[in-house]
């Protein structure tokens, strides 16, 4: 018997993860200097009903990582098929992410998407380390639905709900 856990083959690991379909979110916040930041995340999940908690995992190598670490609040925008292109922009390092997009501002001036399938306004409740990512746990203080169906992400591509993968 060995006390060492065998390393999983990385490409098999990635492929296994890609077999799990998810929704897509754009997670946004406002930095101390008033600058807007955000990233696309499929790692969003509900965590607790009472208190109302959600989570999203953020790569430590993300340019926006320090801003989210210092943030008091963030917003989770659940992406619709019409926002798939925008989600790719928010997944692109160095992109001008907030240009020409009609974001709304909440009372703390954090950006949210009016046409998102759902929007959750969160207080940063806890940050839990998780390997090369951290788990951002948000306490939801406001939520709304609307704007249509969410899009799904499966094997590296977007699918509408009910659409068959190629
Ligand atoms: C569909 C999709 C889902 C993603 N999910 C995550 C995620 O859950 N967590 C994460 O840290 N990065 C995720 N990424 C990658 C980030 O969006 C991307 O690296 C982003 O540019 C990081 O922010 P930065 O531009 O500030 O570095 C995802 C990308 C795509 C296309």
Coordinates of C-alpha atoms and ligand atoms in Angstrom, one line a residue:
X1 CA 0.0 0.0 0.0
X2 CA 1.2 3.5 -0.8
X3 CA 0.4 6.6 1.2
X4 CA 0.8 8.7 -2.0
X5 CA -2.2 9.8 -3.9
X6 CA -1.6 9.1 -7.6
X7 CA -1.6 12.2 -9.8
X8 CA -4.5 12.2 -12.2
X9 CA -3.6 12.7 -15.9
X10 CA -4.1 16.4 -16.5
X11 CA -5.7 16.0 -19.9
X12 CA -8.1 13.4 -18.7
X13 CA -8.9 15.6 -15.7
X14 CA -9.7 18.5 -18.0
X15 CA -11.8 16.4 -20.2
X16 CA -13.7 15.0 -17.3
X17 CA -14.4 18.5 -16.0
X18 CA -15.5 19.6 -19.5
X19 CA -18.1 16.8 -19.4
X20 CA -19.9 18.7 -16.7
X21 CA -22.3 21.2 -18.2
X22 CA -22.7 24.5 -16.3
X23 CA -24.2 27.9 -16.6
X24 CA -22.0 30.9 -17.3
X25 CA -21.7 34.1 -15.1
X26 CA -20.0 37.4 -15.4
X27 CA -18.8 38.4 -12.0
X28 CA -18.1 42.1 -11.5
X29 CA -16.9 44.6 -8.9
X30 CA -15.7 48.1 -8.5
X31 CA -12.2 48.8 -7.3
X32 CA -11.2 51.3 -4.7
X33 CA -10.3 53.9 -7.3
X34 CA -13.7 53.5 -9.0
X35 CA -12.4 51.3 -11.8
X36 CA -14.7 48.4 -12.9
X37 CA -13.4 44.8 -13.0
X38 CA -14.9 41.5 -13.9
X39 CA -14.3 37.9 -15.2
X40 CA -16.3 35.2 -16.7
X41 CA -16.9 32.2 -14.4
X42 CA -18.6 28.9 -14.8
X43 CA -17.7 27.8 -11.3
X44 CA -20.7 29.6 -9.7
X45 CA -22.8 27.5 -7.3
X46 CA -25.4 28.0 -4.6
X47 CA -24.0 27.3 -1.2
X48 CA -26.6 28.1 1.5
X49 CA -30.2 29.3 1.8
X50 CA -30.0 30.5 5.4
X51 CA -27.9 32.6 5.4
X52 CA -28.1 33.2 1.6
X53 CA -24.7 32.3 0.3
X54 CA -23.3 31.6 -3.2
X55 CA -19.8 30.8 -4.3
X56 CA -17.5 31.4 -7.3
X57 CA -13.9 30.2 -7.8
X58 CA -11.3 32.7 -9.0
X59 CA -7.9 31.9 -10.4
X60 CA -5.1 33.4 -8.4
X61 CA -3.4 34.4 -11.7
X62 CA -6.3 36.5 -12.8
X63 CA -5.4 40.2 -13.3
X64 CA -8.6 41.1 -11.3
X65 CA -7.6 38.8 -8.4
X66 CA -6.2 41.5 -6.1
X67 CA -9.3 43.7 -6.7
X68 CA -11.7 40.9 -5.8
X69 CA -9.6 40.1 -2.7
X70 CA -10.0 43.7 -1.5
X71 CA -13.6 44.1 -2.6
X72 CA -16.4 44.4 -0.1
X73 CA -19.1 43.5 -2.7
X74 CA -19.4 41.8 -6.0
X75 CA -22.2 41.0 -8.5
X76 CA -22.9 37.7 -10.2
X77 CA -24.7 38.1 -13.6
X78 CA -26.1 34.9 -15.1
X79 CA -25.4 35.1 -18.8
X80 CA -28.0 34.6 -21.6
X81 CA -27.3 33.4 -25.2
X82 CA -27.3 37.0 -26.3
X83 CA -24.5 37.7 -23.9
X84 CA -22.2 34.8 -24.9
X85 CA -19.9 37.1 -26.9
X86 CA -19.7 39.5 -23.9
X87 CA -18.8 36.5 -21.7
X88 CA -15.9 35.7 -24.1
X89 CA -14.8 39.3 -23.7
X90 CA -14.8 39.0 -19.9
X91 CA -12.7 35.8 -20.3
X92 CA -10.0 37.7 -22.3
X93 CA -7.1 39.2 -20.5
X94 CA -6.4 42.8 -21.2
X95 CA -9.8 43.3 -23.0
X96 CA -11.6 46.6 -22.6
X97 CA -14.4 44.7 -20.8
X98 CA -16.8 47.4 -19.9
X99 CA -16.7 49.4 -23.2
X100 CA -19.9 49.8 -25.1
X101 CA -22.0 47.7 -22.7
X102 CA -25.0 48.9 -20.9
X103 CA -24.1 48.0 -17.4
X104 CA -26.3 49.4 -14.6
X105 CA -25.0 50.6 -11.2
X106 CA -26.4 49.6 -7.9
X107 CA -26.3 52.0 -4.9
X108 CA -22.7 51.2 -4.3
X109 CA -22.0 51.7 -8.0
X110 CA -21.1 48.1 -8.7
X111 CA -22.0 47.1 -12.3
X112 CA -24.8 44.7 -13.2
X113 CA -26.3 43.6 -16.5
X114 CA -29.9 44.6 -16.9
X115 CA -30.7 41.8 -19.4
X116 CA -29.0 39.0 -17.4
X117 CA -31.0 35.9 -16.7
X118 CA -30.5 36.6 -13.0
X119 CA -28.4 39.0 -11.0
X120 CA -27.1 38.4 -7.4
X121 CA -25.6 41.3 -5.5
X122 CA -23.3 39.9 -2.9
X123 CA -21.2 41.0 0.1
X124 CA -17.8 39.3 0.1
X125 CA -18.4 37.0 3.1
X126 CA -15.4 34.7 3.1
X127 CA -12.4 33.7 0.9
X128 CA -11.4 30.1 1.1
X129 CA -8.1 28.9 -0.5
X130 CA -8.5 26.1 -3.1
X131 CA -5.2 25.2 -4.8
X132 CA -4.5 27.7 -7.6
X133 CA -7.9 29.3 -7.1
X134 CA -9.8 30.8 -4.2
X135 CA -13.4 30.3 -3.4
X136 CA -15.2 33.6 -3.1
X137 CA -18.2 33.2 -0.8
X138 CA -20.8 35.9 -1.2
X139 CA -23.7 36.7 1.1
X140 CA -26.5 37.7 -1.2
X141 CA -28.3 40.9 -0.2
X142 CA -30.3 41.4 -3.4
X143 CA -31.4 39.1 -6.2
X144 CA -33.5 39.4 -9.3
X145 CA -34.5 37.3 -12.3
X146 CA -35.5 38.3 -15.7
X147 CA -33.9 38.8 -19.1
X148 CA -34.6 35.4 -20.5
X149 CA -33.1 31.9 -20.3
X150 CA -29.5 31.3 -19.2
X151 CA -26.9 29.9 -21.6
X152 CA -25.0 26.7 -20.8
X153 CA -21.3 25.9 -21.3
X154 CA -20.3 22.4 -22.3
X155 CA -17.1 21.0 -23.7
X156 CA -15.7 24.4 -24.5
X157 CA -18.8 25.9 -26.2
X158 CA -22.0 27.6 -25.6
X159 CA -25.4 25.8 -25.9
X160 CA -28.9 27.1 -25.6
X161 CA -31.0 25.2 -23.1
X162 CA -32.2 22.0 -24.7
X163 CA -29.9 22.4 -27.7
X164 CA -27.9 19.2 -28.5
X165 CA -24.1 19.4 -28.5
X166 CA -22.5 18.7 -31.9
Ligands
LIG1 C1 -16.9 29.8 -20.0 C2 -15.7 30.2 -19.2 C3 -15.8 30.0 -17.8 C4 -14.7 30.4 -17.0 N1 -14.8 30.1 -15.6 C5 -13.8 30.6 -14.8 C6 -14.0 30.4 -13.4 O1 -14.9 29.9 -12.9 N2 -13.0 31.0 -12.6 C7 -11.9 31.7 -13.2 O2 -11.1 32.1 -12.4 N3 -11.8 31.8 -14.5 C8 -12.7 31.3 -15.3 N4 -12.6 31.5 -16.7 C9 -11.5 32.3 -17.2 C10 -11.5 33.8 -16.9 O3 -12.8 34.3 -17.2 C11 -10.4 34.5 -17.6 O4 -9.2 33.9 -17.4 C12 -10.4 36.0 -17.2 O5 -9.8 36.8 -18.2 C13 -9.7 36.3 -15.9 O6 -9.7 37.6 -15.5 P1 -8.5 38.7 -15.9 O7 -8.9 39.1 -17.3 O8 -8.7 39.8 -14.9 O9 -7.2 38.0 -15.8 C14 -13.6 31.1 -17.5 C15 -13.6 31.3 -18.9 C16 -14.6 30.9 -19.7 C17 -14.6 31.2 -21.2

